[in-house]
Coordinates of N, CA and C in Angstrom, one line a residue:
M69 N -7.5 8.4 -17.3 CA -6.8 7.5 -16.4 C -7.9 6.8 -15.5
E70 N -8.7 7.6 -14.9 CA -9.8 7.0 -14.0 C -10.7 6.1 -14.9
R71 N -11.0 6.5 -16.1 CA -11.8 5.7 -17.0 C -11.3 4.3 -17.2
E72 N -9.9 4.2 -17.4 CA -9.3 2.9 -17.7 C -9.4 2.0 -16.4
L73 N -9.2 2.6 -15.3 CA -9.3 1.9 -14.0 C -10.8 1.4 -13.8
E74 N -11.7 2.2 -14.1 CA -13.1 1.8 -14.0 C -13.5 0.8 -15.0
W75 N -12.9 0.8 -16.2 CA -13.2 -0.1 -17.2 C -12.8 -1.5 -16.9
D76 N -11.7 -1.7 -16.1 CA -11.2 -3.0 -15.8 C -12.0 -3.7 -14.7
P77 N -12.7 -4.8 -15.0 CA -13.6 -5.4 -14.0 C -12.9 -6.0 -12.8
S78 N -11.6 -6.2 -12.9 CA -10.9 -6.8 -11.8 C -10.5 -5.8 -10.8
I79 N -10.8 -4.5 -11.0 CA -10.3 -3.4 -10.1 C -11.5 -2.7 -9.5
N80 N -11.4 -2.4 -8.2 CA -12.4 -1.6 -7.5 C -11.9 -0.1 -7.5
A81 N -12.2 0.6 -8.6 CA -11.6 1.9 -8.8 C -12.0 2.9 -7.7
A82 N -13.0 2.6 -7.0 CA -13.5 3.6 -5.9 C -12.5 3.7 -4.8
G83 N -11.6 2.7 -4.7 CA -10.6 2.8 -3.6 C -9.3 3.4 -4.0
I84 N -9.2 4.0 -5.3 CA -8.0 4.5 -5.8 C -8.0 6.0 -6.1
G85 N -7.0 6.7 -5.6 CA -6.9 8.1 -5.9 C -5.8 8.2 -7.0
V86 N -6.0 9.1 -7.9 CA -5.1 9.2 -9.1 C -4.5 10.7 -9.1
E87 N -3.2 10.8 -9.2 CA -2.6 12.1 -9.4 C -1.6 12.0 -10.6
V88 N -1.7 13.0 -11.5 CA -0.8 12.9 -12.7 C 0.0 14.2 -12.7
R89 N 1.3 14.0 -12.9 CA 2.2 15.2 -12.9 C 3.4 14.8 -13.9
D90 N 3.5 15.6 -14.9 CA 4.6 15.4 -15.9 C 4.6 14.0 -16.5
R91 N 3.4 13.5 -16.8 CA 3.2 12.2 -17.3 C 3.5 11.0 -16.4
I92 N 3.8 11.4 -15.1 CA 4.0 10.4 -14.1 C 2.7 10.2 -13.3
V93 N 2.2 9.0 -13.2 CA 0.9 8.8 -12.5 C 1.2 8.2 -11.1
T94 N 0.6 8.7 -10.1 CA 0.7 8.2 -8.8 C -0.7 7.6 -8.4
L95 N -0.7 6.4 -7.9 CA -1.9 5.7 -7.5 C -1.8 5.6 -5.9
A96 N -2.8 6.0 -5.2 CA -2.8 5.9 -3.8 C -4.2 5.4 -3.3
G97 N -4.2 4.9 -2.1 CA -5.5 4.3 -1.6 C -5.3 2.9 -1.1
H98 N -6.4 2.1 -1.1 CA -6.3 0.7 -0.7 C -7.2 -0.1 -1.5
L99 N -6.7 -1.4 -1.7 CA -7.5 -2.4 -2.5 C -7.6 -3.7 -1.7
G100 N -8.4 -4.6 -2.2 CA -8.7 -5.8 -1.5 C -7.8 -7.0 -1.8
S101 N -6.9 -6.9 -2.7 CA -6.0 -8.0 -3.0 C -4.8 -7.5 -3.7
F102 N -3.7 -8.3 -3.6 CA -2.4 -8.0 -4.2 C -2.6 -8.0 -5.8
A103 N -3.5 -9.0 -6.2 CA -3.7 -9.1 -7.6 C -4.4 -7.9 -8.2
E104 N -5.3 -7.3 -7.4 CA -6.0 -6.1 -7.8 C -5.0 -4.9 -7.9
K105 N -4.0 -4.9 -7.0 CA -3.0 -3.8 -7.0 C -2.2 -3.9 -8.3
L106 N -1.8 -5.1 -8.6 CA -1.0 -5.3 -9.9 C -1.8 -5.0 -11.1
A107 N -3.1 -5.3 -11.1 CA -4.0 -5.0 -12.2 C -4.1 -3.5 -12.4
A108 N -4.2 -2.7 -11.3 CA -4.3 -1.3 -11.3 C -3.1 -0.7 -12.0
R109 N -1.9 -1.2 -11.6 CA -0.7 -0.7 -12.3 C -0.7 -1.0 -13.8
R110 N -1.1 -2.2 -14.1 CA -1.1 -2.5 -15.6 C -2.1 -1.7 -16.3
A111 N -3.2 -1.4 -15.7 CA -4.3 -0.6 -16.4 C -3.7 0.8 -16.7
V112 N -3.0 1.4 -15.8 CA -2.5 2.7 -16.0 C -1.4 2.7 -17.1
Q113 N -0.6 1.6 -17.1 CA 0.5 1.5 -18.1 C -0.1 1.4 -19.5
R114 N -1.3 0.9 -19.6 CA -1.9 0.8 -20.9 C -2.3 2.2 -21.5
V115 N -2.4 3.2 -20.7 CA -2.9 4.5 -21.2 C -1.8 5.2 -22.0
E116 N -2.1 5.6 -23.2 CA -1.1 6.3 -24.0 C -0.6 7.6 -23.4
G117 N 0.7 7.8 -23.4 CA 1.3 9.0 -22.9 C 1.8 8.9 -21.5
V118 N 1.6 7.8 -20.8 CA 2.1 7.6 -19.5 C 3.5 7.2 -19.5
N119 N 4.4 7.9 -18.8 CA 5.8 7.6 -18.8 C 6.3 6.9 -17.6
G120 N 5.5 6.9 -16.5 CA 5.9 6.3 -15.3 C 4.7 6.1 -14.3
V121 N 4.8 5.1 -13.5 CA 3.7 4.9 -12.5 C 4.3 4.7 -11.1
V122 N 3.8 5.4 -10.1 CA 4.2 5.3 -8.7 C 3.0 4.6 -8.0
V123 N 3.2 3.5 -7.4 CA 2.1 2.8 -6.7 C 2.3 2.9 -5.2
E124 N 1.3 3.6 -4.6 CA 1.3 3.8 -3.2 C 0.0 3.2 -2.6
L125 N -0.4 2.0 -3.2 CA -1.6 1.4 -2.8 C -1.4 0.3 -1.7
D126 N -2.2 0.3 -0.7 CA -2.1 -0.7 0.4 C -3.1 -1.8 0.1
V127 N -2.8 -3.0 0.5 CA -3.7 -4.1 0.4 C -4.4 -4.4 1.7
R128 N -5.7 -4.3 1.8 CA -6.5 -4.5 3.0 C -7.5 -5.7 2.7
L129 N -7.1 -6.8 3.2 CA -7.9 -8.0 2.8 C -9.3 -8.0 3.5
P130 N -10.4 -8.2 2.7 CA -11.7 -8.3 3.3 C -11.8 -9.5 4.2
G131 N -12.7 -9.6 5.1 CA -12.8 -10.7 6.0 C -13.0 -12.0 5.3
H132 N -13.7 -12.1 4.2 CA -13.9 -13.4 3.6 C -12.7 -13.9 2.9
D133 N -11.7 -13.1 2.7 CA -10.5 -13.5 2.0 C -9.3 -13.8 2.9
R134 N -9.6 -13.6 4.2 CA -8.5 -13.9 5.2 C -8.3 -15.4 5.3
R135 N -7.0 -15.7 5.3 CA -6.6 -17.1 5.5 C -5.5 -17.2 6.5
S136 N -5.3 -18.3 7.1 CA -4.1 -18.5 8.0 C -2.9 -18.6 7.2
D137 N -1.7 -18.3 7.8 CA -0.5 -18.5 7.0 C -0.3 -19.9 6.6
E138 N -0.8 -20.9 7.4 CA -0.6 -22.3 7.0 C -1.5 -22.6 5.8
E139 N -2.7 -22.1 5.7 CA -3.6 -22.3 4.6 C -2.9 -21.7 3.3
I140 N -2.4 -20.5 3.4 CA -1.8 -19.8 2.3 C -0.6 -20.6 1.8
A141 N 0.2 -21.1 2.7 CA 1.4 -21.8 2.3 C 1.0 -23.1 1.6
A142 N 0.0 -23.8 2.0 CA -0.4 -25.0 1.3 C -0.9 -24.7 -0.1
V143 N -1.7 -23.7 -0.2 CA -2.2 -23.3 -1.6 C -1.1 -22.9 -2.5
V144 N -0.2 -22.1 -2.0 CA 1.0 -21.7 -2.8 C 1.8 -22.9 -3.3
R145 N 2.0 -23.8 -2.4 CA 2.8 -25.0 -2.7 C 2.1 -25.7 -3.9
S146 N 0.8 -25.9 -3.8 CA 0.0 -26.6 -4.9 C 0.1 -25.8 -6.2
V147 N 0.0 -24.5 -6.1 CA 0.0 -23.7 -7.3 C 1.3 -23.8 -8.0
L148 N 2.4 -23.7 -7.2 CA 3.7 -23.8 -7.8 C 4.0 -25.2 -8.5
E149 N 3.4 -26.2 -7.9 CA 3.6 -27.5 -8.5 C 2.7 -27.7 -9.8
W150 N 1.5 -27.2 -9.7 CA 0.5 -27.4 -10.8 C 0.7 -26.5 -12.0
T151 N 1.1 -25.2 -11.7 CA 1.2 -24.3 -12.8 C 2.6 -24.0 -13.3
A152 N 3.6 -24.1 -12.4 CA 5.0 -23.9 -12.8 C 5.8 -25.1 -12.8
G153 N 5.3 -26.2 -12.3 CA 6.1 -27.5 -12.3 C 7.3 -27.4 -11.3
L154 N 7.2 -26.6 -10.3 CA 8.3 -26.4 -9.3 C 8.0 -27.2 -8.0
S155 N 8.9 -28.1 -7.7 CA 8.7 -28.9 -6.5 C 9.2 -28.2 -5.3
E156 N 9.0 -28.8 -4.2 CA 9.5 -28.2 -2.9 C 11.0 -28.2 -2.9
K157 N 11.6 -29.1 -3.6 CA 13.1 -29.1 -3.6 C 13.6 -27.9 -4.4
S158 N 12.9 -27.4 -5.3 CA 13.3 -26.3 -6.1 C 13.0 -24.9 -5.4
V159 N 11.8 -24.8 -5.0 CA 11.3 -23.5 -4.4 C 10.7 -23.7 -3.0
K160 N 11.3 -23.0 -2.1 CA 10.7 -23.0 -0.7 C 9.7 -21.9 -0.5
V161 N 8.7 -22.2 0.3 CA 7.7 -21.2 0.6 C 7.6 -20.8 2.0
T162 N 7.7 -19.5 2.3 CA 7.5 -19.0 3.7 C 6.4 -18.0 3.7
V163 N 5.5 -18.1 4.7 CA 4.4 -17.1 4.8 C 4.4 -16.6 6.2
E164 N 4.4 -15.2 6.2 CA 4.3 -14.5 7.5 C 3.4 -13.3 7.4
R165 N 2.2 -13.4 8.1 CA 1.3 -12.3 8.1 C 0.8 -12.0 6.6
D166 N 0.5 -13.0 5.9 CA -0.1 -12.9 4.5 C 1.0 -12.5 3.5
V167 N 2.2 -12.4 3.9 CA 3.3 -12.1 3.0 C 4.0 -13.4 2.6
V168 N 4.1 -13.7 1.3 CA 4.7 -14.9 0.8 C 6.1 -14.6 0.3
T169 N 7.1 -15.4 0.8 CA 8.4 -15.3 0.4 C 8.8 -16.6 -0.4
L170 N 9.3 -16.4 -1.6 CA 9.8 -17.6 -2.4 C 11.3 -17.6 -2.4
S171 N 11.9 -18.8 -2.1 CA 13.3 -18.9 -2.2 C 13.7 -20.2 -2.8
G172 N 15.0 -20.4 -3.1 CA 15.4 -21.6 -3.7 C 16.2 -21.4 -5.0
E173 N 16.3 -22.4 -5.9 CA 17.0 -22.3 -7.1 C 16.2 -22.9 -8.2
V174 N 16.2 -22.3 -9.4 CA 15.6 -22.8 -10.6 C 16.6 -22.7 -11.8
D175 N 16.3 -23.4 -12.8 CA 17.3 -23.5 -14.0 C 17.1 -22.3 -14.9
W176 N 15.9 -21.7 -15.0 CA 15.7 -20.7 -16.0 C 15.1 -19.4 -15.3
G177 N 15.4 -18.2 -15.8 CA 14.8 -17.0 -15.2 C 13.3 -17.0 -15.4
Y178 N 12.8 -17.5 -16.5 CA 11.4 -17.4 -16.7 C 10.6 -18.2 -15.6
Q179 N 11.2 -19.2 -15.1 CA 10.6 -20.0 -14.0 C 10.4 -19.2 -12.8
S180 N 11.3 -18.4 -12.5 CA 11.2 -17.5 -11.3 C 10.0 -16.5 -11.5
K181 N 9.9 -15.9 -12.7 CA 8.8 -15.0 -13.0 C 7.5 -15.7 -13.0
V182 N 7.4 -16.9 -13.6 CA 6.1 -17.6 -13.6 C 5.7 -17.9 -12.2
A183 N 6.6 -18.3 -11.3 CA 6.3 -18.6 -9.9 C 5.7 -17.4 -9.2
E184 N 6.4 -16.3 -9.4 CA 5.9 -15.0 -8.7 C 4.6 -14.6 -9.3
D185 N 4.4 -14.6 -10.6 CA 3.1 -14.2 -11.2 C 1.9 -15.1 -10.7
A186 N 2.2 -16.4 -10.6 CA 1.1 -17.3 -10.2 C 0.7 -17.1 -8.8
V187 N 1.7 -16.9 -7.9 CA 1.4 -16.6 -6.5 C 0.7 -15.3 -6.3
S188 N 1.1 -14.3 -7.1 CA 0.6 -12.9 -6.9 C -1.0 -12.9 -7.2
R189 N -1.5 -13.8 -7.9 CA -2.9 -13.8 -8.2 C -3.8 -14.4 -7.1
L190 N -3.2 -15.0 -6.1 CA -3.9 -15.7 -5.1 C -4.6 -14.7 -4.1
R191 N -5.9 -15.0 -3.8 CA -6.5 -14.1 -2.8 C -6.0 -14.5 -1.5
G192 N -5.9 -13.6 -0.6 CA -5.4 -13.8 0.7 C -3.9 -13.5 0.9
V193 N -3.3 -13.1 -0.3 CA -1.9 -12.8 -0.3 C -1.7 -11.3 -0.4
V194 N -1.0 -10.7 0.6 CA -0.8 -9.2 0.6 C 0.3 -8.8 -0.3
T195 N 1.4 -9.5 -0.3 CA 2.5 -9.2 -1.3 C 3.4 -10.5 -1.4
V196 N 4.2 -10.5 -2.5 CA 5.1 -11.6 -2.8 C 6.5 -11.1 -2.8
V197 N 7.4 -11.7 -2.1 CA 8.9 -11.4 -2.1 C 9.6 -12.6 -2.8
N198 N 10.2 -12.2 -4.0 CA 10.8 -13.2 -4.8 C 12.3 -13.3 -4.5
Q199 N 12.8 -14.3 -3.9 CA 14.2 -14.5 -3.6 C 14.8 -15.7 -4.3
I200 N 14.1 -16.1 -5.3 CA 14.5 -17.3 -6.1 C 15.8 -17.0 -6.9
D201 N 16.8 -17.8 -6.7 CA 18.0 -17.7 -7.5 C 17.9 -18.5 -8.8
V202 N 18.6 -18.1 -9.8 CA 18.6 -18.8 -11.1 C 20.0 -19.3 -11.3
R203 N 20.1 -20.6 -11.5 CA 21.4 -21.2 -11.7 C 22.1 -20.7 -13.0
G204 N 21.5 -21.0 -14.1 CA 22.0 -20.5 -15.4 C 23.4 -20.9 -15.6
N205 N 24.0 -20.4 -16.7 CA 25.4 -20.7 -17.0 C 26.0 -19.3 -17.3
A206 N 26.6 -18.8 -16.3 CA 27.1 -17.4 -16.4 C 28.1 -17.3 -17.5
G207 N 28.7 -18.4 -17.9 CA 29.7 -18.3 -19.0 C 29.1 -18.5 -20.4
A208 N 27.8 -18.6 -20.5 CA 27.2 -18.9 -21.8 C 27.5 -17.7 -22.7
V209 N 27.7 -18.1 -24.0 CA 28.0 -17.0 -25.0 C 26.8 -16.5 -25.7
D210 N 26.9 -15.3 -26.2 CA 26.0 -14.6 -27.1 C 24.5 -14.6 -26.5
I211 N 24.4 -14.4 -25.2 CA 23.1 -14.2 -24.6 C 22.5 -12.9 -25.2
A212 N 23.3 -11.9 -25.3 CA 22.8 -10.6 -25.8 C 22.3 -10.7 -27.2
G213 N 23.1 -11.5 -28.0 CA 22.7 -11.7 -29.4 C 21.4 -12.4 -29.6
K214 N 21.1 -13.4 -28.7 CA 19.9 -14.1 -28.7 C 18.7 -13.2 -28.4
I215 N 18.9 -12.4 -27.4 CA 17.9 -11.4 -26.9 C 17.6 -10.4 -28.0
S216 N 18.6 -9.9 -28.6 CA 18.5 -8.9 -29.7 C 17.7 -9.5 -30.9
A217 N 18.0 -10.7 -31.2 CA 17.3 -11.4 -32.3 C 15.8 -11.6 -31.9
A218 N 15.6 -11.9 -30.7 CA 14.2 -12.1 -30.3 C 13.4 -10.7 -30.4
L219 N 14.1 -9.6 -30.0 CA 13.4 -8.3 -30.1 C 13.2 -7.9 -31.5
T220 N 14.1 -8.3 -32.4 CA 13.9 -8.0 -33.8 C 12.7 -8.7 -34.4
R221 N 12.4 -9.9 -33.8 CA 11.3 -10.7 -34.3 C 9.9 -10.1 -33.9
H222 N 10.0 -9.3 -32.9 CA 8.7 -8.6 -32.4 C 8.5 -7.3 -33.1
A223 N 7.6 -7.3 -34.0 CA 7.4 -6.1 -34.8 C 6.9 -4.9 -34.0
Q224 N 6.3 -5.2 -32.8 CA 5.8 -4.1 -31.9 C 6.9 -3.3 -31.2
V225 N 8.2 -3.8 -31.3 CA 9.2 -3.2 -30.6 C 10.3 -2.6 -31.6
E226 N 10.7 -1.3 -31.3 CA 11.7 -0.7 -32.1 C 13.0 -1.1 -31.5
S227 N 13.5 -2.3 -31.9 CA 14.7 -2.9 -31.3 C 16.0 -2.1 -31.5
R228 N 16.0 -1.3 -32.5 CA 17.2 -0.5 -32.8 C 17.6 0.5 -31.7
H229 N 16.6 0.8 -30.9 CA 16.8 1.8 -29.8 C 17.1 1.1 -28.5
I230 N 17.2 -0.2 -28.5 CA 17.4 -0.9 -27.2 C 18.8 -1.5 -27.2
D231 N 19.6 -1.2 -26.2 CA 20.9 -1.8 -26.0 C 20.8 -2.9 -25.0
V232 N 21.4 -4.0 -25.4 CA 21.4 -5.2 -24.5 C 22.8 -5.5 -24.1
S233 N 23.1 -5.6 -22.8 CA 24.4 -6.0 -22.2 C 24.2 -7.1 -21.2
V234 N 25.2 -7.9 -21.1 CA 25.1 -9.1 -20.2 C 26.4 -9.2 -19.4
S235 N 26.2 -9.4 -18.1 CA 27.4 -9.6 -17.2 C 27.0 -10.6 -16.1
D236 N 27.7 -11.7 -16.1 CA 27.5 -12.8 -15.1 C 26.1 -13.2 -15.1
G237 N 25.4 -13.4 -16.2 CA 24.1 -13.8 -16.3 C 23.0 -12.8 -16.0
T238 N 23.4 -11.5 -15.7 CA 22.5 -10.4 -15.5 C 22.4 -9.6 -16.8
V239 N 21.2 -9.5 -17.3 CA 20.9 -8.7 -18.6 C 20.5 -7.3 -18.2
T240 N 21.1 -6.3 -18.8 CA 20.7 -4.9 -18.6 C 20.1 -4.4 -19.9
L241 N 18.9 -3.8 -19.9 CA 18.3 -3.2 -21.0 C 18.4 -1.7 -20.9
R242 N 18.9 -1.0 -21.9 CA 19.0 0.4 -21.9 C 18.5 1.0 -23.2
G243 N 18.0 2.2 -23.2 CA 17.5 2.8 -24.4 C 16.1 3.4 -24.2
K244 N 15.4 3.5 -25.3 CA 14.1 4.2 -25.2 C 13.1 3.3 -26.0
V245 N 11.9 3.2 -25.4 CA 10.8 2.5 -26.1 C 9.6 3.5 -26.2
G246 N 8.6 3.2 -27.0 CA 7.5 4.1 -27.2 C 6.4 4.0 -26.2
S247 N 6.3 2.8 -25.5 CA 5.2 2.6 -24.6 C 5.5 1.6 -23.5
F248 N 4.6 1.4 -22.5 CA 4.8 0.4 -21.5 C 4.7 -1.0 -22.1
P249 N 3.7 -1.2 -23.0 CA 3.6 -2.6 -23.6 C 4.9 -2.9 -24.3
E250 N 5.6 -2.0 -25.0 CA 6.9 -2.3 -25.7 C 7.9 -2.7 -24.6
R251 N 7.9 -1.9 -23.6 CA 8.9 -2.2 -22.5 C 8.6 -3.6 -21.9
S252 N 7.4 -4.0 -21.7 CA 7.0 -5.3 -21.2 C 7.5 -6.4 -22.1
I253 N 7.3 -6.2 -23.5 CA 7.7 -7.2 -24.4 C 9.3 -7.4 -24.4
A254 N 10.0 -6.2 -24.3 CA 11.4 -6.3 -24.2 C 11.9 -7.1 -23.0
C255 N 11.3 -6.8 -21.8 CA 11.7 -7.5 -20.6 C 11.4 -9.0 -20.7
H256 N 10.2 -9.3 -21.3 CA 9.8 -10.7 -21.4 C 10.8 -11.4 -22.3
A257 N 11.2 -10.8 -23.4 CA 12.2 -11.4 -24.3 C 13.5 -11.7 -23.5
A258 N 13.9 -10.8 -22.7 CA 15.2 -11.0 -21.9 C 15.0 -12.1 -20.9
W259 N 13.9 -12.1 -20.2 CA 13.7 -13.2 -19.2 C 13.6 -14.6 -19.9
S260 N 13.1 -14.6 -21.1 CA 12.9 -15.9 -21.8 C 14.2 -16.5 -22.3
A261 N 15.3 -15.7 -22.4 CA 16.5 -16.3 -23.0 C 17.2 -17.3 -22.0
P262 N 17.8 -18.3 -22.5 CA 18.5 -19.3 -21.7 C 19.7 -18.7 -21.0
D263 N 19.9 -19.1 -19.7 CA 21.1 -18.8 -18.9 C 21.0 -17.4 -18.4
V264 N 19.8 -16.7 -18.4 CA 19.6 -15.4 -17.8 C 19.2 -15.6 -16.3
R265 N 20.0 -14.9 -15.5 CA 19.7 -15.0 -14.0 C 18.9 -13.8 -13.5
N266 N 19.0 -12.7 -14.2 CA 18.3 -11.5 -13.7 C 18.2 -10.5 -14.9
V267 N 17.2 -9.7 -14.8 CA 17.0 -8.6 -15.8 C 16.9 -7.3 -15.1
V268 N 17.7 -6.3 -15.5 CA 17.7 -5.0 -15.0 C 17.1 -4.1 -16.1
D269 N 16.0 -3.5 -15.8 CA 15.2 -2.7 -16.8 C 15.6 -1.2 -16.6
Q270 N 16.4 -0.7 -17.5 CA 16.7 0.8 -17.5 C 16.2 1.5 -18.7
L271 N 15.1 0.9 -19.3 CA 14.5 1.5 -20.4 C 13.6 2.7 -20.1
S272 N 13.7 3.8 -20.8 CA 12.9 4.9 -20.7 C 11.8 4.9 -21.7
I273 N 10.7 5.6 -21.4 CA 9.6 5.6 -22.3 C 9.4 7.1 -22.9
G274 N 9.2 7.1 -24.2 CA 9.0 8.4 -24.8 C 9.1 8.3 -26.3
A275 N 8.7 9.4 -27.0 CA 8.7 9.4 -28.4 C 10.1 9.4 -29.0

């Protein structure tokens, strides 16, 4: 576990304590950015045999990364427009003490995820609160069928063990997958489907 954290050049592993119990990994300590915190979680999820990750990491910004809330808001606005194509009319940005809150409405669920991921990588941001609503079409038919078909196309995922249900635009994934990467692929497929407003991940990991 520690070796995987040390191997990732985007992580300062010296600031992380690792505890493993019953294949559940707990990360504690502090890091210099929110992006580094997310990278640490992803690094642990890559390790074979890990069934769960508990993140108790604090973000403590170094002096050279500190920005005013106004500066952060301006950068976030530009990033959303340049990387996600989301105007101020679609997504509103609020920043308070380095915490970025995104609100508003978009047409697709993946747009909400892209916006959150883009802002999460910015230095000077402590955390991101995603309150973006997805309009979608709650009455759209066969969303579950489209997601199941997408999962079948991914050879890395054993789709037969995944149950997909849809209610009012919210997709719930249940069942068992073999690893965190498989779980990530399944969730990505669900978010990518048209008319999806939210994805609830209830997948377990195990052989």
